[in-house]
CSV table of N, CA and C and ligand atoms in Angstrom, one decimal:
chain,number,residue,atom,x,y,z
O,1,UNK,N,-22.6,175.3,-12.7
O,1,UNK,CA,-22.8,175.8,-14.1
O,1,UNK,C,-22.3,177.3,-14.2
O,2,UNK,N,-21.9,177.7,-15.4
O,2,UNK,CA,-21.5,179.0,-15.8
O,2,UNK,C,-22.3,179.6,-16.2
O,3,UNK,N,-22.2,181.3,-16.0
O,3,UNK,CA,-23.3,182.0,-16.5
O,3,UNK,C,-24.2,181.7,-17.8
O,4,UNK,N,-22.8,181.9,-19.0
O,4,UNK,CA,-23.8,181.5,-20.1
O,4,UNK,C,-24.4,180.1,-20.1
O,5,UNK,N,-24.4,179.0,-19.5
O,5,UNK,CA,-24.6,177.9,-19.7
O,5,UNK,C,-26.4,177.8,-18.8
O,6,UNK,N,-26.0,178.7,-18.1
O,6,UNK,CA,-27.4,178.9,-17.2
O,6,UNK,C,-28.5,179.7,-18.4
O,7,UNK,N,-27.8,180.6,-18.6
O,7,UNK,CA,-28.6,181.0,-19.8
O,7,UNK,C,-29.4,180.2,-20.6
O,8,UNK,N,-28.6,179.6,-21.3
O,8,UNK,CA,-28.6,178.1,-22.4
O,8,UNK,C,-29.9,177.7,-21.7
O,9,UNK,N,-29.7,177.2,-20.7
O,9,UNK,CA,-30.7,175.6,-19.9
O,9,UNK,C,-32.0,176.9,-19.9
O,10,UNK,N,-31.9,177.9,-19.4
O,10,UNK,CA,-33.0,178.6,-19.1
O,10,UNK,C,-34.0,179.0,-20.5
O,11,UNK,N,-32.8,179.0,-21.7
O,11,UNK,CA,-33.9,179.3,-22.6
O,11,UNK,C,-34.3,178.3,-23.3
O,12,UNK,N,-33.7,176.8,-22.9
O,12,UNK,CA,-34.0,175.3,-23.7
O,12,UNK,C,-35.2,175.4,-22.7
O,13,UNK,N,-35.5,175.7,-21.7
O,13,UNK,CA,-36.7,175.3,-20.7
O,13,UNK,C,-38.1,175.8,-21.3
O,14,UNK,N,-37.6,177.5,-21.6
O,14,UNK,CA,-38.8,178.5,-22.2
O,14,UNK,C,-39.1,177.8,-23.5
O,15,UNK,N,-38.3,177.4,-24.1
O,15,UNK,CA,-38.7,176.7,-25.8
O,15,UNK,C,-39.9,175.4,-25.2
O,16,UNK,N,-39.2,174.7,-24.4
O,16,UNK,CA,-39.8,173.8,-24.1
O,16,UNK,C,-41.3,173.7,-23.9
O,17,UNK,N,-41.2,174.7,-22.7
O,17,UNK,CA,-42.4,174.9,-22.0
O,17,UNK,C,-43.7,175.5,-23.3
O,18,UNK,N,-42.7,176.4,-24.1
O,18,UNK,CA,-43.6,176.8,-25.1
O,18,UNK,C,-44.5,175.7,-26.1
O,19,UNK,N,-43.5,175.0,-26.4
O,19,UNK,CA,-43.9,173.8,-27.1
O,19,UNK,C,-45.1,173.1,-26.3
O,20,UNK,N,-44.6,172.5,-25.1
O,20,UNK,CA,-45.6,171.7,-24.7
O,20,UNK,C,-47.0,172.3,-24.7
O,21,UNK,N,-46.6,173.7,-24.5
O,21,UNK,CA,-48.4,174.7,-24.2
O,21,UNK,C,-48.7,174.6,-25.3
O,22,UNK,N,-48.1,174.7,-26.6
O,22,UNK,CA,-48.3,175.2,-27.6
O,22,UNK,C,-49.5,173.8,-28.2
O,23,UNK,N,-48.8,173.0,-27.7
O,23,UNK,CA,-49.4,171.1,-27.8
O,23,UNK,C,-50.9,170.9,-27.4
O,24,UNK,N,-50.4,171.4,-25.7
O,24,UNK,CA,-52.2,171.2,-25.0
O,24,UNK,C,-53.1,172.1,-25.9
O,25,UNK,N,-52.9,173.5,-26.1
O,25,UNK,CA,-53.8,174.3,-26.8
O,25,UNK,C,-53.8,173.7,-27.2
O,26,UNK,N,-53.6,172.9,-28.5
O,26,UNK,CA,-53.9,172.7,-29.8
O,26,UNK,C,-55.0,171.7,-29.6
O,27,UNK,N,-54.8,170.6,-28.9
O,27,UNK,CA,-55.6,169.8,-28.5
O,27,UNK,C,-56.6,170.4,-28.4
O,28,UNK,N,-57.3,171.1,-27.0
O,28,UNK,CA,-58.7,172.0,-27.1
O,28,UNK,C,-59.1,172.8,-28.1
O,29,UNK,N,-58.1,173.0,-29.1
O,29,UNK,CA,-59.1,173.7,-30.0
O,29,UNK,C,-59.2,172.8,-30.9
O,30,UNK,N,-59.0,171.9,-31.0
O,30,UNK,CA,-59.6,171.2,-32.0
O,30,UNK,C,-60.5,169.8,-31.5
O,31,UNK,N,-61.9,170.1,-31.6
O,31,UNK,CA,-62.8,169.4,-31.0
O,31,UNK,C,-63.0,168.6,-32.2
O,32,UNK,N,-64.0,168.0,-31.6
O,32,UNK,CA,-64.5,167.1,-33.0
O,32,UNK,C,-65.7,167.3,-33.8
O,33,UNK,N,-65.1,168.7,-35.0
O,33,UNK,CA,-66.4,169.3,-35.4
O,33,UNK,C,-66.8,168.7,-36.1
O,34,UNK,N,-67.7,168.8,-37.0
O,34,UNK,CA,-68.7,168.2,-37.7
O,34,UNK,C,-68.4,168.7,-38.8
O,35,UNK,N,-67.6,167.8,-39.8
O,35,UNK,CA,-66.9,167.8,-40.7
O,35,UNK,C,-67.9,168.0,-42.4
O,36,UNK,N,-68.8,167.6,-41.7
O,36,UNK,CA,-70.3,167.3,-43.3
O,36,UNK,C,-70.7,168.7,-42.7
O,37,UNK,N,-70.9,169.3,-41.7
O,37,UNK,CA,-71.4,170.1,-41.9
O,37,UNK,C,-71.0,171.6,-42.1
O,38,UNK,N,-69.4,171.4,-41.6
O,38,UNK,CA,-68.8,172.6,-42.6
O,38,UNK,C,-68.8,172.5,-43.9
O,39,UNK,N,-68.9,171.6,-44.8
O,39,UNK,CA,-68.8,171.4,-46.0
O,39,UNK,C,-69.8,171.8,-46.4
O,40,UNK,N,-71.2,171.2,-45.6
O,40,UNK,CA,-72.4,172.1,-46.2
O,40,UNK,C,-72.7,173.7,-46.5
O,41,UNK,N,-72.4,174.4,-45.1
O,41,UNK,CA,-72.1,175.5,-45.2
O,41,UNK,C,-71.4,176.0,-46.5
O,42,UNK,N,-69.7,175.6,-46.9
O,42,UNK,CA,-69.5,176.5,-47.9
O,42,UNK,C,-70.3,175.6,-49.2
O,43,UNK,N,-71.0,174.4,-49.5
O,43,UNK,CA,-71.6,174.6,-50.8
O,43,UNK,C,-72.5,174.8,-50.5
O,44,UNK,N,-73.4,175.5,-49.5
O,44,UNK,CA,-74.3,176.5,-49.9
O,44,UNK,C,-74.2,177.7,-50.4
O,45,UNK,N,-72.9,178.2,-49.9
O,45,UNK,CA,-72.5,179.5,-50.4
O,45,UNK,C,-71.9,179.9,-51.8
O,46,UNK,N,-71.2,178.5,-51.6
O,46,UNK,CA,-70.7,178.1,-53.4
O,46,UNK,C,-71.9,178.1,-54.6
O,47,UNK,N,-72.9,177.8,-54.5
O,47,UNK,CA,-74.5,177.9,-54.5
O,47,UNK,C,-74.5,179.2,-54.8
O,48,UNK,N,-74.9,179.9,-54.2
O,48,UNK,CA,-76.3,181.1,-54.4
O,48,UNK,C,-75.0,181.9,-54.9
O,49,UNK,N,-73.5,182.1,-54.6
O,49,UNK,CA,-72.7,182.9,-55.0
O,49,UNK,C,-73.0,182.6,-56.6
O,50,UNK,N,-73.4,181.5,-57.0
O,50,UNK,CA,-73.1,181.5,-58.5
O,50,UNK,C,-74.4,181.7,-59.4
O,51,UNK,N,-75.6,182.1,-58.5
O,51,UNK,CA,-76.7,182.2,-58.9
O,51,UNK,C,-77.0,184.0,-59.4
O,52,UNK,N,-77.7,184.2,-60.2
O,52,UNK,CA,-78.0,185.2,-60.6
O,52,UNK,C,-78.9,186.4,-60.0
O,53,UNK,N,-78.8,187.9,-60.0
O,53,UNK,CA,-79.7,188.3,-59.1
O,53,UNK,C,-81.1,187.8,-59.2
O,54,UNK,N,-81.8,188.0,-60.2
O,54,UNK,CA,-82.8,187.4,-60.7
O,54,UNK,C,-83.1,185.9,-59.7
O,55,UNK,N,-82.1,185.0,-60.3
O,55,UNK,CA,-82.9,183.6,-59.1
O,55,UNK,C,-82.1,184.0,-58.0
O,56,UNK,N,-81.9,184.4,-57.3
O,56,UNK,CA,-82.2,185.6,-56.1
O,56,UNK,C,-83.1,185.3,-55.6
O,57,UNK,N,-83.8,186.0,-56.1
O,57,UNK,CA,-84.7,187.0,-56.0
O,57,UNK,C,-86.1,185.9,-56.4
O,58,UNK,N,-85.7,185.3,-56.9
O,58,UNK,CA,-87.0,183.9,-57.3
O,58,UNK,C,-86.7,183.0,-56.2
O,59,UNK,N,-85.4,182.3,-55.6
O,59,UNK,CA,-85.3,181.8,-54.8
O,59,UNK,C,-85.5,182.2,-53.1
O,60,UNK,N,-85.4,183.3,-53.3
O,60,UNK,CA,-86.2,184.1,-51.6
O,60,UNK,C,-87.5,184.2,-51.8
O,61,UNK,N,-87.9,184.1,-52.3
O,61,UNK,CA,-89.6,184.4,-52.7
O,61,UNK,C,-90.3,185.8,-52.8
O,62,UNK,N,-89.2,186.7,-53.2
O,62,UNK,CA,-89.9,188.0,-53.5
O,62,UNK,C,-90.6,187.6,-54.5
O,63,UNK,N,-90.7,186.6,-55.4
O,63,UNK,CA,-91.7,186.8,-56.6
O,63,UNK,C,-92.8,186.4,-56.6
O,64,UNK,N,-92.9,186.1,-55.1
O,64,UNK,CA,-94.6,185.3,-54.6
O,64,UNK,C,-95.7,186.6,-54.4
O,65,UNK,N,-94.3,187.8,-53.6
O,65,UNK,CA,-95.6,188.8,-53.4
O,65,UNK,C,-95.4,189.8,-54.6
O,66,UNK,N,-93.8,189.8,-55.2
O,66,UNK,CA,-93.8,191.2,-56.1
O,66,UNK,C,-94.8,191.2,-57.3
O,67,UNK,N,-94.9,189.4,-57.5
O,67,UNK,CA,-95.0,189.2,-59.1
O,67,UNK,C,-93.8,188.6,-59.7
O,68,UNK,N,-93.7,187.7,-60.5
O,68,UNK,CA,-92.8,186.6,-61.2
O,68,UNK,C,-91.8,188.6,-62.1
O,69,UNK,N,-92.3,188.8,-62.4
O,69,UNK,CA,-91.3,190.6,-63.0
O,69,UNK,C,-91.8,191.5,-62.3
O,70,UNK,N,-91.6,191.3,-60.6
O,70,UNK,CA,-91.7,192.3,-60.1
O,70,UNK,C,-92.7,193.4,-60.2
O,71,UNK,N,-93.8,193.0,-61.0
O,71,UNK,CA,-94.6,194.2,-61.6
O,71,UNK,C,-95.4,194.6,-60.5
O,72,UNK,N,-95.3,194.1,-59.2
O,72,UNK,CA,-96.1,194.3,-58.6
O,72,UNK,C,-97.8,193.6,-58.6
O,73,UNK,N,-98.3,192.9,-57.1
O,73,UNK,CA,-99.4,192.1,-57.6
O,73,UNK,C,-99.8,192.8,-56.4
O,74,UNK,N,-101.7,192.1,-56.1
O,74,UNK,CA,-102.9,192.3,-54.8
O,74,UNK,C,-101.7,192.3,-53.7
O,75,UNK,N,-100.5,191.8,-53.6
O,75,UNK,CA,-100.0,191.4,-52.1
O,75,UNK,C,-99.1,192.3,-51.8
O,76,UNK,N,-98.3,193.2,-52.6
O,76,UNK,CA,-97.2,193.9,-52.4
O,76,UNK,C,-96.9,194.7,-54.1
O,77,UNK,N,-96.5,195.8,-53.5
O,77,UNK,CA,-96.1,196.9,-54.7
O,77,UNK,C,-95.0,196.3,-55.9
O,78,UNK,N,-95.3,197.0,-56.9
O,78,UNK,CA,-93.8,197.0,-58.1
O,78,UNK,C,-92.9,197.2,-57.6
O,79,UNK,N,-91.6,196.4,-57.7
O,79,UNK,CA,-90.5,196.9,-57.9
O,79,UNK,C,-89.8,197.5,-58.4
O,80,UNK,N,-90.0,198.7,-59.1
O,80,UNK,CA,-89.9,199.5,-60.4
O,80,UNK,C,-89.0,200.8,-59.8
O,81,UNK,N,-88.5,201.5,-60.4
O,81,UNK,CA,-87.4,203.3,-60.1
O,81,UNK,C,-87.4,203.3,-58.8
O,82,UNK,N,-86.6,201.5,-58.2
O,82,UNK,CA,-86.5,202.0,-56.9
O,82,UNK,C,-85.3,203.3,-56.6
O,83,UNK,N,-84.9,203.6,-57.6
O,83,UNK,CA,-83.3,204.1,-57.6
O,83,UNK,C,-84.0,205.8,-57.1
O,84,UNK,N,-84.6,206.1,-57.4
O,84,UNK,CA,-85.8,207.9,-57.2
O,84,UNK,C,-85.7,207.2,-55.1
O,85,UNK,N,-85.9,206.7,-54.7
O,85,UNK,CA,-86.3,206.2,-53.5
O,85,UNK,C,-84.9,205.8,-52.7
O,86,UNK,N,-84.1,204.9,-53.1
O,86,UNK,CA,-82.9,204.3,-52.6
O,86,UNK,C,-81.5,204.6,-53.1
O,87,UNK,N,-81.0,204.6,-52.0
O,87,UNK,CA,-79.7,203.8,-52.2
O,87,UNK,C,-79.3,202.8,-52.2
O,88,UNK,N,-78.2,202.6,-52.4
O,88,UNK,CA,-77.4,201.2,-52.2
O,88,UNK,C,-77.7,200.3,-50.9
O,89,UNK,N,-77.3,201.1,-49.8
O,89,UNK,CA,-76.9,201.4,-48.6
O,89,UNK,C,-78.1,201.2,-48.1
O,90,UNK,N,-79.2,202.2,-48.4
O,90,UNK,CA,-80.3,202.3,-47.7
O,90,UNK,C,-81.1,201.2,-47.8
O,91,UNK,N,-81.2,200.8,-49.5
O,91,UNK,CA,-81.9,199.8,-50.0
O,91,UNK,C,-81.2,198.4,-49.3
O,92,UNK,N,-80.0,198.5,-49.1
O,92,UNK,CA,-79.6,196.9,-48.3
O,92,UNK,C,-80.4,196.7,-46.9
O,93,UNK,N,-80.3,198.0,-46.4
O,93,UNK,CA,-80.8,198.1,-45.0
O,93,UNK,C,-82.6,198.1,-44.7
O,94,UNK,N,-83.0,198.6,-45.7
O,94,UNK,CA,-84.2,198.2,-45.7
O,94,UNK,C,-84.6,196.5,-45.8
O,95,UNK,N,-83.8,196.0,-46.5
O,95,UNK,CA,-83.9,194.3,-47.1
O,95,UNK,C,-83.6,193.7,-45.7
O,96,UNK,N,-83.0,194.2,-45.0
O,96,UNK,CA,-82.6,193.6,-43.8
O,96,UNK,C,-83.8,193.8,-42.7
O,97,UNK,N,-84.4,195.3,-42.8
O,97,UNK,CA,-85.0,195.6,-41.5
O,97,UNK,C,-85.9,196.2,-42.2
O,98,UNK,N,-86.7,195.8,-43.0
O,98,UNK,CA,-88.4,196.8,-43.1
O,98,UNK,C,-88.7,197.9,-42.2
O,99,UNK,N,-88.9,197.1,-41.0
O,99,UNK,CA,-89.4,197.9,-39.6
O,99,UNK,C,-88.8,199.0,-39.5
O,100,UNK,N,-87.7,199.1,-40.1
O,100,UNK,CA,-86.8,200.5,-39.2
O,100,UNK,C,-87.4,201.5,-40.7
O,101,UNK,N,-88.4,201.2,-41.6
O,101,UNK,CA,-88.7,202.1,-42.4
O,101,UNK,C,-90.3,202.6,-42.1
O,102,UNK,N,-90.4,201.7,-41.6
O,102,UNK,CA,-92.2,201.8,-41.5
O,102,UNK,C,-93.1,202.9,-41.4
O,103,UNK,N,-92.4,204.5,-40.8
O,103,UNK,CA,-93.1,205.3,-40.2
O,103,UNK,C,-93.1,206.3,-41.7
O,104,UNK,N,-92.1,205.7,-43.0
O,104,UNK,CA,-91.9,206.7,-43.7
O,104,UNK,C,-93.5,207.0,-44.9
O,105,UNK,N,-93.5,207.9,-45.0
O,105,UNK,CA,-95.1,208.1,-45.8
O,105,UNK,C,-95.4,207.4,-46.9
O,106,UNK,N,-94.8,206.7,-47.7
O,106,UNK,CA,-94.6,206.2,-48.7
O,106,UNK,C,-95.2,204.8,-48.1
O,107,UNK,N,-94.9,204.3,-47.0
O,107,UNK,CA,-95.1,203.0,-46.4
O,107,UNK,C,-96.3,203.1,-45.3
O,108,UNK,N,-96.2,204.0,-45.2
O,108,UNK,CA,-98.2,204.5,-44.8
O,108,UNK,C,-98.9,204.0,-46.0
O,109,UNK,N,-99.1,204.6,-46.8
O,109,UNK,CA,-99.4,204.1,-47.9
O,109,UNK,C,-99.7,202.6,-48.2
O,110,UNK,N,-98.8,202.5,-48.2
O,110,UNK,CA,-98.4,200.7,-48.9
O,110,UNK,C,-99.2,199.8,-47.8
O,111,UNK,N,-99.1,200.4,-46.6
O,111,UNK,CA,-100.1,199.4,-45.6
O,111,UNK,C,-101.5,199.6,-45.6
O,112,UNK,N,-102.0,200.8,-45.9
O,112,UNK,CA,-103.1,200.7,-46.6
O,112,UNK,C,-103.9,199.9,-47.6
O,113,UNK,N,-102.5,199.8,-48.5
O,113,UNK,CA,-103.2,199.1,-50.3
O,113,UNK,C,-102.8,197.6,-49.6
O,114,UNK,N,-101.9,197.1,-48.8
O,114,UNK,CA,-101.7,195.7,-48.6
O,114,UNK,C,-101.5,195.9,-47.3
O,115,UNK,N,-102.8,195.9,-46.7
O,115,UNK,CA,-103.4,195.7,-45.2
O,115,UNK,C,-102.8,194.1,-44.6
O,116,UNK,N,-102.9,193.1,-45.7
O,116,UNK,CA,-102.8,191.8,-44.7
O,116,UNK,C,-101.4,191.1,-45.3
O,117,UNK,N,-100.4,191.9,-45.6
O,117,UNK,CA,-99.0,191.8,-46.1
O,117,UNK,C,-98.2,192.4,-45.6
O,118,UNK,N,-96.6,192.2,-44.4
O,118,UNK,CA,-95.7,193.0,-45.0
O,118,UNK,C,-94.8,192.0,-45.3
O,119,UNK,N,-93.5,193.1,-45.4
O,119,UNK,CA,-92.3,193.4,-46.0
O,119,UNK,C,-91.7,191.9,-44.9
O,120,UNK,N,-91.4,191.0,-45.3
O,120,UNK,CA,-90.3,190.3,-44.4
O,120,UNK,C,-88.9,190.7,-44.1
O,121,UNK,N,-88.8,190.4,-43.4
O,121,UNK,CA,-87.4,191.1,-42.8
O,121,UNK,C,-86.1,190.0,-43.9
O,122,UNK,N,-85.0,190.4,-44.4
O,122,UNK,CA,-84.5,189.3,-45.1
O,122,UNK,C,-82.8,189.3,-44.4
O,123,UNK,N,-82.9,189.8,-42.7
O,123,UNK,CA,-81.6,190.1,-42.1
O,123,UNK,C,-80.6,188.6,-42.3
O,124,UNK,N,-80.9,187.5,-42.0
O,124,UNK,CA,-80.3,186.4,-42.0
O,124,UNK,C,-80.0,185.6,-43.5
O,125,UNK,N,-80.1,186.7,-44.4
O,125,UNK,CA,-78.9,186.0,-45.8
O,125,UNK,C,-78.0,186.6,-46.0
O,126,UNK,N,-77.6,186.0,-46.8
O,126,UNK,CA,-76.2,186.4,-47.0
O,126,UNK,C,-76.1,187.6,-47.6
O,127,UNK,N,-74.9,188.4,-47.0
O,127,UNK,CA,-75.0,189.6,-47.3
O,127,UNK,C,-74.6,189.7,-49.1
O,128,UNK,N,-73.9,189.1,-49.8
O,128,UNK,CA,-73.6,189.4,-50.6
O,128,UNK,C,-74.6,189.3,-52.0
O,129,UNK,N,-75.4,188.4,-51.0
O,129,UNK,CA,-77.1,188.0,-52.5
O,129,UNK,C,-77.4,189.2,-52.0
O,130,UNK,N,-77.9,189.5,-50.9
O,130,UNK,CA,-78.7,190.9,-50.5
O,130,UNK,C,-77.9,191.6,-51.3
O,131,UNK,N,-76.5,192.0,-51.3
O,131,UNK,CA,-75.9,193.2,-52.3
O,131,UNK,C,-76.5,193.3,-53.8
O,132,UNK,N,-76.0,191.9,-54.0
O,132,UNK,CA,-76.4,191.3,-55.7
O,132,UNK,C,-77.7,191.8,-55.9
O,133,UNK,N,-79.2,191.5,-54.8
O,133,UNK,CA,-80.0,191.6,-55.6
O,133,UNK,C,-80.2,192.9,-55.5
O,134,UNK,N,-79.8,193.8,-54.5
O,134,UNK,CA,-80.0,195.7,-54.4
O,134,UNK,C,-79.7,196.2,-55.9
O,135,UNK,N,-78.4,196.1,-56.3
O,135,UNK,CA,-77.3,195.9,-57.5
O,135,UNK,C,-78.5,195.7,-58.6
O,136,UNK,N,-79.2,194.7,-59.1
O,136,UNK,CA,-80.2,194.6,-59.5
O,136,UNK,C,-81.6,195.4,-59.6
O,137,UNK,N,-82.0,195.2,-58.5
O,137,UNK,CA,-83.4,196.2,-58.1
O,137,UNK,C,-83.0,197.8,-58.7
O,138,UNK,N,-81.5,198.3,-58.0
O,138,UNK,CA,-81.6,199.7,-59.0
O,138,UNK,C,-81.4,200.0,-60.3
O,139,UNK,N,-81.1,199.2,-60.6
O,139,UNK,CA,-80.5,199.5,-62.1
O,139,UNK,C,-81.7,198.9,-62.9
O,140,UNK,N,-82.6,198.7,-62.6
O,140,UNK,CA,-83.9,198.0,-63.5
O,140,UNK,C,-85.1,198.7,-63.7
E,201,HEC,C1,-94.8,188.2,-48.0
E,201,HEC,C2,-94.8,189.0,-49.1
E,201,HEC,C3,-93.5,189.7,-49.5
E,201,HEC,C4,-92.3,189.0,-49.8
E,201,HEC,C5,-92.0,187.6,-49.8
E,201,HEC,C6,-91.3,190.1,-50.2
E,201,HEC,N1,-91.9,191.3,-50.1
E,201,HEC,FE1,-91.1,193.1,-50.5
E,201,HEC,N2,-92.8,194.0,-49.9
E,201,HEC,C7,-93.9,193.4,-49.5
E,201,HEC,C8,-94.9,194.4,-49.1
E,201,HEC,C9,-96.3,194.2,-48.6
E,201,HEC,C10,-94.3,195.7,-49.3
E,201,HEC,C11,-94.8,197.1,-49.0
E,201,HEC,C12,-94.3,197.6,-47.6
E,201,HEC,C13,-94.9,196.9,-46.5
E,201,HEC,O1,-96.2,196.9,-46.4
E,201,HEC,O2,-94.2,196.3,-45.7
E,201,HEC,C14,-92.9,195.4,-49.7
E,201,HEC,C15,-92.0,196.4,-50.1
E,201,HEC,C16,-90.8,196.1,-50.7
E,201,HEC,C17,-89.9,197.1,-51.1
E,201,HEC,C18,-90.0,198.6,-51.0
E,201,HEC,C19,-90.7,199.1,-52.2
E,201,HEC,C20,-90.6,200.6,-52.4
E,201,HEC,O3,-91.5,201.2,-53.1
E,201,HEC,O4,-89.7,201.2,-51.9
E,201,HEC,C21,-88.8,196.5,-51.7
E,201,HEC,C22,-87.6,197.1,-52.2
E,201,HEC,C23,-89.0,195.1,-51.6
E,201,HEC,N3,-90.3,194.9,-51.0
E,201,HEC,C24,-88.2,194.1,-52.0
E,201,HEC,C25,-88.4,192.7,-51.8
E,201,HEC,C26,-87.3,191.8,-52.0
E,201,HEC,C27,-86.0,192.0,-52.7
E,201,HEC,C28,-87.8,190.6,-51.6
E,201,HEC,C29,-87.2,189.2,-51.6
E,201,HEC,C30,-85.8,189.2,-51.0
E,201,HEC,C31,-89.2,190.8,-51.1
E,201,HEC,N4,-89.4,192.2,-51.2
E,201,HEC,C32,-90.0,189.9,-50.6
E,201,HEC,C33,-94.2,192.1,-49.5
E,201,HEC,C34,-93.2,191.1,-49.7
């Protein structure tokens, strides 16, 4: 063989080789997932994305302890100028983690008036209801 022809064969080989790896990967990544249940996944999300902050906020069950308008009941405070109190930011992070607020005086307080209540943690929804219903909570 001639130089360039060595060449040639050397880089039909690298194509080759690529291909055939390129084949086996594909195979292991594609297991046999469970096809109903990605589907569930996005129409859940297709779901709540289209719901309002309000059923939200009825469908997490803050309106068990807030009060059906948030007015506050025996189990948990008004939801009223949280905006004097929060931010955006802060108010997400509280929805997420109560606990990491607990020591602040305001929530001294609140464990006082609702001794056998708290705050559930609401870290495992979707971030963007949690946005939606922050979005909401301030501006009301
Ligand atoms: C099991 C009852 C319960 C549920 C359900 C609940 N909360 Fe609460 N929430 C409380 C209590 C009690 C407090 C007062 C703080 C504490 O004791 O943990 C509180 C405090 C708060 C505060 C702070 C109020 C302030 O003055 O800053 C916000 C905001 C809030 N809740 C929003 C929500 C939202 C939004 C939901 C639904 C996603 C929700 N809560 C669901 C019981 C509840």
């Amino acid at each position: 063989m001639t130089k360039p022809q060595i060449w040639v064969a050397a880089f039909l080989a690298a194509f080759i080789l690529l291909f055939i790896l390129q084949k086996a990967t594909k195979k292991e990544e594609a297991p046999t997932r469970d096809l109903s249940s990605q589907m569930n996944n996005q129409m859940s999300e297709e779901n709540t994305t289209e719901l309002t902050a309000a059923q939200l906020i009825s469908n997490f069950g803050c309106t068990n302890c807030h009060g059906g308008e948030l007015q506050g009941t025996q189990m948990a405070p008004a939801l009223i100028n949280l905006s004097e109190h929060w931010g955006k930011e802060t108010l997400l992070n509280y929805l997420r983690n109560p606990n990491d607020f607990m020591d602040e005086a305001r929530f001294k307080e609140y464990r006082e008036k609702y001794p056998n209540q708290i705050m559930p943690p609401y870290g495992n929804k979707n971030i963007k209801d949690l946005g939606k219903i922050v979005d909401y909570l301030l501006t009301k």
